[in-house]
XYZ file of C-alpha atoms in Angstrom:
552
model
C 0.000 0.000 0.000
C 1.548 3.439 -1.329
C 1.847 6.349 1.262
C -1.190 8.197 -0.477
C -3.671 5.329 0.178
C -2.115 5.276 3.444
C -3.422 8.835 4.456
C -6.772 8.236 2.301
C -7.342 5.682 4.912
C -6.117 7.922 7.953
C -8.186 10.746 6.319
C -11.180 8.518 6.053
C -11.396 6.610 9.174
C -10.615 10.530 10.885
C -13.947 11.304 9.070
C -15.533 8.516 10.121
C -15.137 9.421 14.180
C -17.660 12.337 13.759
C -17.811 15.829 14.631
C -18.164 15.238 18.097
C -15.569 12.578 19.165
C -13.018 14.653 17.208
C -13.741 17.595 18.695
C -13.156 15.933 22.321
C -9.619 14.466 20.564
C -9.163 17.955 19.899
C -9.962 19.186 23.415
C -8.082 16.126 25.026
C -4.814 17.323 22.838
C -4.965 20.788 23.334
C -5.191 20.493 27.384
C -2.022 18.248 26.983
C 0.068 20.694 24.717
C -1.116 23.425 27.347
C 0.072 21.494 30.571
C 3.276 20.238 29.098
C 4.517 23.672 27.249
C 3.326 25.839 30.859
C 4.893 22.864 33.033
C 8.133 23.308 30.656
C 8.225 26.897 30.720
C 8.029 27.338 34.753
C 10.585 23.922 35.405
C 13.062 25.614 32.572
C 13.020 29.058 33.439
C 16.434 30.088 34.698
C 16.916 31.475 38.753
C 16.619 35.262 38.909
C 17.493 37.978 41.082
C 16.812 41.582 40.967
C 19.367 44.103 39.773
C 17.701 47.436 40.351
C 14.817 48.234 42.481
C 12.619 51.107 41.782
C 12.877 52.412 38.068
C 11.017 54.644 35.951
C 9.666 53.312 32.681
C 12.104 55.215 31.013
C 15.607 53.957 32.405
C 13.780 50.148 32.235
C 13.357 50.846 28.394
C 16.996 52.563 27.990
C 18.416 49.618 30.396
C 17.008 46.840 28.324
C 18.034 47.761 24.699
C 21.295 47.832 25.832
C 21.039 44.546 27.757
C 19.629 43.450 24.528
C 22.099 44.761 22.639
C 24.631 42.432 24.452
C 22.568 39.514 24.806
C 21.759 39.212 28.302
C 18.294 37.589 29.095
C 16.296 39.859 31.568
C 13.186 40.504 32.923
C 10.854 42.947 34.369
C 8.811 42.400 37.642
C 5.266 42.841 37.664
C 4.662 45.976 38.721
C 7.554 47.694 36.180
C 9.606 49.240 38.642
C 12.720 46.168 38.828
C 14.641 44.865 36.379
C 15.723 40.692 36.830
C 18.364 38.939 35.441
C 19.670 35.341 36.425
C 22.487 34.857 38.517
C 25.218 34.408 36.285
C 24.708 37.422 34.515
C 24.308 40.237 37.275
C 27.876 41.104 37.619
C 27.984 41.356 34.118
C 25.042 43.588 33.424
C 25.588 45.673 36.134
C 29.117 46.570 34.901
C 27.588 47.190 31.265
C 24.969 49.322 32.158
C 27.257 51.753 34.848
C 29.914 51.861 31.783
C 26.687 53.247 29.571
C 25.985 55.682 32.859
C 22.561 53.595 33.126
C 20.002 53.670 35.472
C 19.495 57.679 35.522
C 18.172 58.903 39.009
C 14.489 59.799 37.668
C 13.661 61.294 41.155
C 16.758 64.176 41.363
C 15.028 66.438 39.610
C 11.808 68.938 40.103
C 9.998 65.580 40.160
C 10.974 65.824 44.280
C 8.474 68.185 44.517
C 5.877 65.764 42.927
C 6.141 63.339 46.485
C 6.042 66.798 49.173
C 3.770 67.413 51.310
C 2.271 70.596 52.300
C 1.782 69.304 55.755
C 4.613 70.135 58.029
C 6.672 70.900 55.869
C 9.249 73.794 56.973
C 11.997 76.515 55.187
C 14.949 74.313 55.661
C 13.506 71.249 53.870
C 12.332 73.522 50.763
C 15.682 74.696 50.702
C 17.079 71.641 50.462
C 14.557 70.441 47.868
C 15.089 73.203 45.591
C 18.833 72.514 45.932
C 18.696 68.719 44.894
C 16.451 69.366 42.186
C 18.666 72.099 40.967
C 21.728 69.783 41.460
C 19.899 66.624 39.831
C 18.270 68.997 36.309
C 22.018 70.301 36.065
C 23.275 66.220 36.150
C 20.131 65.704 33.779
C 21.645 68.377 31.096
C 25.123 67.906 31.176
C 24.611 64.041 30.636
C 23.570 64.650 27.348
C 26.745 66.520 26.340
C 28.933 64.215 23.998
C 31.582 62.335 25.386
C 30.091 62.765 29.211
C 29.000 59.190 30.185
C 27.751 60.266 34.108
C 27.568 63.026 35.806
C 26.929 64.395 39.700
C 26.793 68.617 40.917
C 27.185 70.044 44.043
C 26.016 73.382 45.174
C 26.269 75.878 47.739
C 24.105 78.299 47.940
C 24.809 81.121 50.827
C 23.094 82.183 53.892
C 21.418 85.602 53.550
C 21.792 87.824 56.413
C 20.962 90.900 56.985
C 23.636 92.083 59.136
C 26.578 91.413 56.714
C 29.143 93.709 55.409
C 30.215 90.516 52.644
C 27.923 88.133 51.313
C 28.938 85.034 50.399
C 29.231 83.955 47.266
C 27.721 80.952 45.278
C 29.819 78.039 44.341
C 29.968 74.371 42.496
C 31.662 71.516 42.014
C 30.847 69.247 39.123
C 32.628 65.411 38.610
C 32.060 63.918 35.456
C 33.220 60.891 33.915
C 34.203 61.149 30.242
C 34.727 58.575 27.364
C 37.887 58.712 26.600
C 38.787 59.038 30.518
C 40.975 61.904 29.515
C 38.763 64.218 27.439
C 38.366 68.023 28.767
C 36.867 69.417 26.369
C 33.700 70.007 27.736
C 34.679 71.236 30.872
C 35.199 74.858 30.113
C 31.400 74.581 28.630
C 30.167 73.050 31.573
C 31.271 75.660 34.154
C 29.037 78.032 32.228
C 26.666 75.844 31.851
C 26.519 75.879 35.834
C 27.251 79.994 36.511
C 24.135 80.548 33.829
C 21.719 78.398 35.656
C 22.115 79.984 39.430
C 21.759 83.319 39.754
C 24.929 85.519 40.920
C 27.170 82.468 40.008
C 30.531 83.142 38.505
C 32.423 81.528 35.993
C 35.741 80.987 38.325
C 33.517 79.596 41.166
C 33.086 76.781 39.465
C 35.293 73.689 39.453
C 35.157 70.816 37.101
C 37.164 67.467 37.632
C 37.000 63.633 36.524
C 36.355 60.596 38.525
C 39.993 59.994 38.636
C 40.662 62.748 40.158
C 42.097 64.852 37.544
C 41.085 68.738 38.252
C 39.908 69.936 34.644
C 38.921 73.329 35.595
C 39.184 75.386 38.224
C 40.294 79.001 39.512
C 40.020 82.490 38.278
C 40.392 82.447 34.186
C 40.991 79.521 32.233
C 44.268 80.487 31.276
C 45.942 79.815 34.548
C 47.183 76.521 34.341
C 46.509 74.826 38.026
C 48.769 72.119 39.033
C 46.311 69.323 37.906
C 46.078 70.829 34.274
C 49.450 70.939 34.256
C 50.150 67.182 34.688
C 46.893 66.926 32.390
C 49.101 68.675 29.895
C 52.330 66.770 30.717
C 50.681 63.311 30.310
C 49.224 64.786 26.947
C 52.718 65.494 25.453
C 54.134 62.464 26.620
C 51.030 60.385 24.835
C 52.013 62.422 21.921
C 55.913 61.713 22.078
C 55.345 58.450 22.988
C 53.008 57.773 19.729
C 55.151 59.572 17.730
C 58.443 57.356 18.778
C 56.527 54.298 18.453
C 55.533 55.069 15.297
C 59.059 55.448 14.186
C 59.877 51.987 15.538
C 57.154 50.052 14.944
C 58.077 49.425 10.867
C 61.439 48.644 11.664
C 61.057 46.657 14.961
C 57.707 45.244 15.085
C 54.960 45.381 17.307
C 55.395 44.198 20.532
C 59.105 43.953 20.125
C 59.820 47.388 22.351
C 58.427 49.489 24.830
C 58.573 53.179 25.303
C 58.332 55.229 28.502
C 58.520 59.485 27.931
C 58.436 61.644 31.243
C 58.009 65.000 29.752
C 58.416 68.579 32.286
C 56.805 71.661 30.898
C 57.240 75.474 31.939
C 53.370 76.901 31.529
C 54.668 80.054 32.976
C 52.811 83.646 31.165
C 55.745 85.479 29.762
C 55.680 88.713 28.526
C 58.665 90.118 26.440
C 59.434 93.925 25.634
C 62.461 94.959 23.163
C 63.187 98.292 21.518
C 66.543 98.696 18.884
C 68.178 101.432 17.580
C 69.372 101.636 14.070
C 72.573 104.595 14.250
C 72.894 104.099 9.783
C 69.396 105.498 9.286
C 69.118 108.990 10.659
C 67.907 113.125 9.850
C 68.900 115.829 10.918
C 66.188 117.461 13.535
C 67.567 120.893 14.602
C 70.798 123.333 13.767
C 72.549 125.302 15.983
C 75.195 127.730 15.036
C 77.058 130.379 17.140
C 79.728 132.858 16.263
C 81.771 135.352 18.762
C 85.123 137.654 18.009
C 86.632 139.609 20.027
C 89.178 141.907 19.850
C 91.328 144.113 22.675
C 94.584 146.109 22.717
C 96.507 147.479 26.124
C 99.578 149.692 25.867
C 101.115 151.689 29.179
C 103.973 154.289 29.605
C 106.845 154.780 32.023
C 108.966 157.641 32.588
C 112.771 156.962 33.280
C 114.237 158.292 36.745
C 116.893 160.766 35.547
C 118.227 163.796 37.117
C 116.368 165.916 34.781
C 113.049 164.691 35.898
C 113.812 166.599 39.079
C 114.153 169.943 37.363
C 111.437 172.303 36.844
C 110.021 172.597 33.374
C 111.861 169.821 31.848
C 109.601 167.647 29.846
C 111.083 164.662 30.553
C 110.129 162.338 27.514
C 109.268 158.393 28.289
C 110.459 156.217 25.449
C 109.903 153.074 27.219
C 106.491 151.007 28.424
C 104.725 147.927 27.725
C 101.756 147.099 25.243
C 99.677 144.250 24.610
C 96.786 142.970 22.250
C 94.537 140.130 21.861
C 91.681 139.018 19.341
C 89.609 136.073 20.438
C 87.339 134.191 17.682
C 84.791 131.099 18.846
C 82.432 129.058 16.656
C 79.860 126.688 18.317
C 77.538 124.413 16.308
C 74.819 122.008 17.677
C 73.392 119.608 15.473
C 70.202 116.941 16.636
C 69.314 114.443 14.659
C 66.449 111.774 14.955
C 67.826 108.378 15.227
C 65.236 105.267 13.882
C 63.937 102.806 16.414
C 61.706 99.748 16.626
C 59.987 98.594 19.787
C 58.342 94.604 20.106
C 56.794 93.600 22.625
C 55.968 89.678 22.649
C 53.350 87.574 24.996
C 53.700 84.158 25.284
C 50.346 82.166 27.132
C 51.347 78.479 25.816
C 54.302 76.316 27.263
C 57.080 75.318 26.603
C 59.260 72.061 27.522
C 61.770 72.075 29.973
C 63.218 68.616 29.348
C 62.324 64.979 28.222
C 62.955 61.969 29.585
C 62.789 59.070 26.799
C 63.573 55.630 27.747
C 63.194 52.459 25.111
C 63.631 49.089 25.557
C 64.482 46.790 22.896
C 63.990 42.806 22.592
C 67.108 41.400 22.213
C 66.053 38.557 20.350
C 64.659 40.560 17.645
C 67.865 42.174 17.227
C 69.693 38.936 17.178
C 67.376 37.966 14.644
C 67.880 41.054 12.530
C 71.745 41.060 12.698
C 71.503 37.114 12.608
C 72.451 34.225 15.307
C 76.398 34.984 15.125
C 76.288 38.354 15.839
C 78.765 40.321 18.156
C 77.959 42.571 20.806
C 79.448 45.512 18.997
C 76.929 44.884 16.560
C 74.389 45.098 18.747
C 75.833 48.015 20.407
C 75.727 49.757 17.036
C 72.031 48.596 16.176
C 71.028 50.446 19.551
C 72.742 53.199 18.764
C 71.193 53.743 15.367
C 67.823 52.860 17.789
C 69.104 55.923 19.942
C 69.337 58.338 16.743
C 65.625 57.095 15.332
C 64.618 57.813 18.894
C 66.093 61.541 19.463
C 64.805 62.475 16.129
C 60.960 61.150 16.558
C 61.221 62.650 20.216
C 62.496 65.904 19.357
C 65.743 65.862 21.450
C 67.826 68.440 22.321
C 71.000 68.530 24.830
C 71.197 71.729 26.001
C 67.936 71.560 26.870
C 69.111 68.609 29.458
C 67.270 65.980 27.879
C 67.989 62.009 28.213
C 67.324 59.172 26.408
C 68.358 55.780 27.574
C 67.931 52.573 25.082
C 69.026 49.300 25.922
C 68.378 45.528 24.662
C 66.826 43.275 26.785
C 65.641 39.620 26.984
C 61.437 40.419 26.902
C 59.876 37.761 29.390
C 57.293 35.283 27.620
C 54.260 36.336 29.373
C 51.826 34.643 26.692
C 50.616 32.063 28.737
C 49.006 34.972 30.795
C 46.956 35.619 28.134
C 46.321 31.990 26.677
C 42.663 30.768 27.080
C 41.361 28.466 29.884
C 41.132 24.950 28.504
C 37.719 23.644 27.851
C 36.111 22.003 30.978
C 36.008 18.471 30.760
C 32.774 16.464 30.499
C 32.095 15.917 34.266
C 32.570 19.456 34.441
C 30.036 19.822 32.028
C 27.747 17.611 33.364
C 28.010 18.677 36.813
C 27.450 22.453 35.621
C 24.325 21.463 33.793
C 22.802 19.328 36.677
C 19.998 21.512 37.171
C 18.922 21.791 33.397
C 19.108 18.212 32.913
C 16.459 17.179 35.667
C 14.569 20.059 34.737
C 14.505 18.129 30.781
C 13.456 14.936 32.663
C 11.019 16.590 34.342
C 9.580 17.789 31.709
C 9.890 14.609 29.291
C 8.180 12.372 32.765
C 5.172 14.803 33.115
C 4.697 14.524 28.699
C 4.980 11.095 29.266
C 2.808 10.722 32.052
C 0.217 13.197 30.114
C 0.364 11.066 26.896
C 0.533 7.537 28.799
C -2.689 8.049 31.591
C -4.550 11.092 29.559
C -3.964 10.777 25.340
C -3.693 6.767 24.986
C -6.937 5.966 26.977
C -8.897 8.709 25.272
C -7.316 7.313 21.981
C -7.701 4.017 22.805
C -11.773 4.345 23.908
C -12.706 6.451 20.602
C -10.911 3.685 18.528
C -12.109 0.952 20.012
C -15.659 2.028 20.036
C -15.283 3.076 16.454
C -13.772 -0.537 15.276
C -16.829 -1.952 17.097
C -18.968 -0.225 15.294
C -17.371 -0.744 11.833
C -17.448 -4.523 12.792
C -20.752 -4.678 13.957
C -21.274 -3.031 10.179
C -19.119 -5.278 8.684
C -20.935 -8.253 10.098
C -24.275 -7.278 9.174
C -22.985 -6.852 5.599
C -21.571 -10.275 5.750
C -24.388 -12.037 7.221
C -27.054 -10.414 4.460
C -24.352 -11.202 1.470
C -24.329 -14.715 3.433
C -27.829 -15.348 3.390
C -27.984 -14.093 -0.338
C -25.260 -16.785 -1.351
C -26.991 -19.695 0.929
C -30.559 -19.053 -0.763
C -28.733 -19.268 -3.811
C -26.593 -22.176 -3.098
C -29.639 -23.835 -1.871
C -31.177 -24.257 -4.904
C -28.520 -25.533 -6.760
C -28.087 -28.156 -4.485
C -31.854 -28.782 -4.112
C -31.669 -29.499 -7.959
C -28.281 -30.942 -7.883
C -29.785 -33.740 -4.875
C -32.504 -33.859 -7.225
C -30.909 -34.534 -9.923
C -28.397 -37.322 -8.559
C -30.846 -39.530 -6.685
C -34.206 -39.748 -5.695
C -35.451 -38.217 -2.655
C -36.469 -40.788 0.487
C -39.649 -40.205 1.330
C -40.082 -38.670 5.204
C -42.320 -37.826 7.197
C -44.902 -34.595 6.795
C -43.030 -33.537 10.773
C -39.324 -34.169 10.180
C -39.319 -32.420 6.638
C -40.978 -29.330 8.836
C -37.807 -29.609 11.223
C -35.410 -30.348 8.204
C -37.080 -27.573 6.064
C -36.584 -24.765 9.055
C -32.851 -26.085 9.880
C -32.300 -25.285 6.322
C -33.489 -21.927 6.320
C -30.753 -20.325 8.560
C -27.538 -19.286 6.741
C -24.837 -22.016 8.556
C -26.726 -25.065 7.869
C -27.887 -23.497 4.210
C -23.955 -23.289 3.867
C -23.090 -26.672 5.771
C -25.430 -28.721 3.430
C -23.784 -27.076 0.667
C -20.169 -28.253 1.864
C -22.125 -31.880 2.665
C -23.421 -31.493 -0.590
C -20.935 -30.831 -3.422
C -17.286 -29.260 -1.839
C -16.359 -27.676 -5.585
C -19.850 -25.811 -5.829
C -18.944 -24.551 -2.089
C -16.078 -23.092 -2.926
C -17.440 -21.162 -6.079
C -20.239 -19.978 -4.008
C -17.804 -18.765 -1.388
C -15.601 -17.349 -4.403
C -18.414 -15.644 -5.778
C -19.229 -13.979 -1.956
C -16.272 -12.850 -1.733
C -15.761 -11.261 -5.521
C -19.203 -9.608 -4.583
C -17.648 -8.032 -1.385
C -14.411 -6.819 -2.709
C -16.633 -5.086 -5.527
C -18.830 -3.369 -2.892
């Protein structure tokens, strides 16, 4: 029999239960798939425990994307304020979600105002209300700034007083943690982000630092560089250094093959330079002077000579001899000014500058010996460093006046791989051991479907088939027994004429030929005189009852 006549027969005898007894099989099966897939679901459901208490809807949708995302199974409690996860995973998720800055605190906000009471409520705790909120809607907004992963504000608002010659100022302290962990450049925007929203706030009262304790912002201008924006800076341009070295070495070495270390000290001092020169070839003349004097003078005296005639009256006595002098005197004075060019700079340096470096490389030896091959000398490996130490000073920018050191030397690196080589694969007690729960929770669950099919599907099964074959063989032998009589009326006559035919009848009685006559009548003893009778015609007539069936 071919598969199709196959289900034409299932299909049939299906059609043949009736409306009613299938839709009991149907019931039957239905309440079985129900109990087994509900038993199955509660016995395989994994362990849970909670990992946050009290949520908003919001941070439960945010938290389970990105649980999602990573493919941890979770669940929410019935009254959507936790969030569960099974045991193995709550380390896990926990560290994911604080890494994405997850749950939010949905009650720092003005929403404390929502669960106040007007009732006995005083000053002080508005105060402090109003200064949470204000802390937690300042969190709120600078949370959403790129690169800021979490976020936390403190305030301090002052006393008023009446009696006070100075009032105290407003102030604030922000920590933020940033992705990367050494991004500031959102901190200058956040400390105006924080003097806007308070009123008489300013700018330098307002400190911003990282969770790793790196101040990021803090004091009177921007400018000044505080001591932890210096080693911000310091760290910066030894990242820099340091990528720009390993670059350098990285085609020629290999990476992995050497490891750099830069120290760098800067000078972030404000200098401010003033210079004025004087150029003596490029002059003009401003202002003349010019004076002139002569001067002339003549001095002549006489002297008589003592003689006796002197002493006589009227004698003119005459003086030949006296002295005479004469001087000219003849100055010239000229004052010329002249305007001499001159050029004045004045220079104002705010960056910084380096002080000195510190480089220091280390090279695996075995990648040198490998380079220079297995035979190599140590003078040829003293050379290799040195050409190492040149590469090095270049990339770093060195300079020896400025006091700066660089150090290279070849080492033997340590094999350290195994650190990092993966656990091996638990063996298969391990395994088994490990999975000890899920396996009798999988027998469970095959006992109670066998139990269900076994005491609940077979019987049912069993009764509607059985009382269906009953039927089609109480149908059955009714069709037999009326195709049975059919053949034994028939048969009877042939062998009526047949007996005829062969001998003569004995004469009986008028009573035993009644008794004989309603023997006959029923179908066994029509068909057992026929055997009696003549065997061959039996087994046509039986032939021919069963063609007749098969054909119906």
């Amino acid at each position: 029999m071919t598969a199709r006549q196959q289900a034409v027969n299932l299909w049939n005898s299906i059609l043949q239960l009736g409306a009613r007894r299938l839709a009991v099989l149907g019931a039957i099966g239905l309440a079985v798939f129900v109990t087994v897939g509900v038993g199955a679901y509660y016995l395989s459901r994994p362990a849970q425990e909670t990992l946050y208490t009290g949520l908003g809807r919001e941070d439960i949708s945010q938290m389970g994307v990105v649980l999602r995302d990573a493919g941890i199974p979770f669940d929410v409690s019935s009254d959507g304020t936790s969030l569960l996860v099974s045991y193995g995973n709550t380390a896990q998720a926990r560290m994911l979600l604080a890494e994405k800055g997850l749950p939010h605190n949905t009650k720092a906000g003005y929403e404390l105002f929502n669960d106040l009471g007007s009732l006995g409520l005083t000053s002080f705790m508005q105060e402090v209300t109003k200064v949470r909120a204000l802390e937690g809607e300042l969190a709120r907004t600078i949370q959403g700034m790129k690169g800021v992963k979490a976020a936390r504000v403190h305030i301090v608002l002052p006393d008023r007083g009446s009696f006070r010659r100075e009032q105290q100022q407003p102030s604030a302290s922000v920590v933020i943690r940033t992705a990367p962990v050494d991004d500031m450049s959102s901190a200058q925007a956040i400390r105006h982000l924080v003097a806007a929203a308070i009123p008489g706030m300013k700018v330098e009262k307002v400190s911003v630092m990282n969770t790793d304790g790196t101040l990021l912002m803090a004091g009177d201008d921007a400018s000044n560089q505080s001591s932890g924006k210096l080693a911000t800076l310091e760290k910066t341009v030894g990242l820099e250094i340091q990528d720009s070295v390993r670059r350098t070495l990285a085609p020629y070495l290999g990476v992995g093959n050497f490891e750099i270390s830069v120290a760098a000290r800067l000078n972030t001092d404000k200098v401010n330079t003033s210079e004025t020169i004087f150029n003596p070839d490029q002059k003009v003349e401003r202002s003349v002077r010019i004076v002139k004097e002569a001067e002339v003078s003549q001095n002549k005296s006489g002297q008589k000579p003592t003689t006796v005639q002197q002493n006589l009256p009227d004698e003119d006595v005459r003086a030949d001899g006296g002295e005479s002098s004469s001087e000219d005197n003849q100055r010239r004075e000229e004052l010329t000014n002249y305007e001499i060019s001159s050029k004045t700079i004045q220079t104002s340096s705010d960056g910084y500058s380096v002080k000195n470096l510190s480089v220091a490389v280390l090279v695996n030896r075995a990648r040198l010996t490998s380079l220079l091959g297995e035979n190599a000398s140590q003078a040829e490996i003293d050379a290799k460093v040195s050409e190492i130490e040149e590469l090095v000073a270049s990339a770093a920018g060195f300079k020896k006046d400025r006091g700066d050191q660089i150090k290279v030397a070849a080492v033997s690196f340590v094999d350290d791989s195994s650190v990092l080589q993966p656990y091996p694969s638990p063996s298969i007690m391990e395994v088994l051991m490990r999975q000890t729960g899920t396996i009798i929770n999988a027998l469970t669950i095959l006992a109670v479907c066998a139990l269900m099919i076994w005491f609940g599907l077979r019987p049912a099964v069993r009764m509607l088939v059985a009382r269906q074959q009953a039927e089609i063989e109480q149908q059955r032998e009714l069709a037999a027994l009326a195709a049975a009589e059919e053949s034994a009326a028939l048969a009877g006559e042939d062998a009526q004429a047949a007996i005829a035919m062969a001998a003569p009848v004995p004469q009986l009685d008028h009573s035993l030929a009644e008794n004989l006559l309603e023997a006959a009548n029923t179908p066994q003893r029509k068909l057992e005189q026929i055997v009696d009778l003549d065997e061959e015609k039996a087994a046509a007539v039986l032939k021919q009852w069963l063609s007749e069936q098969e054909a119906a």
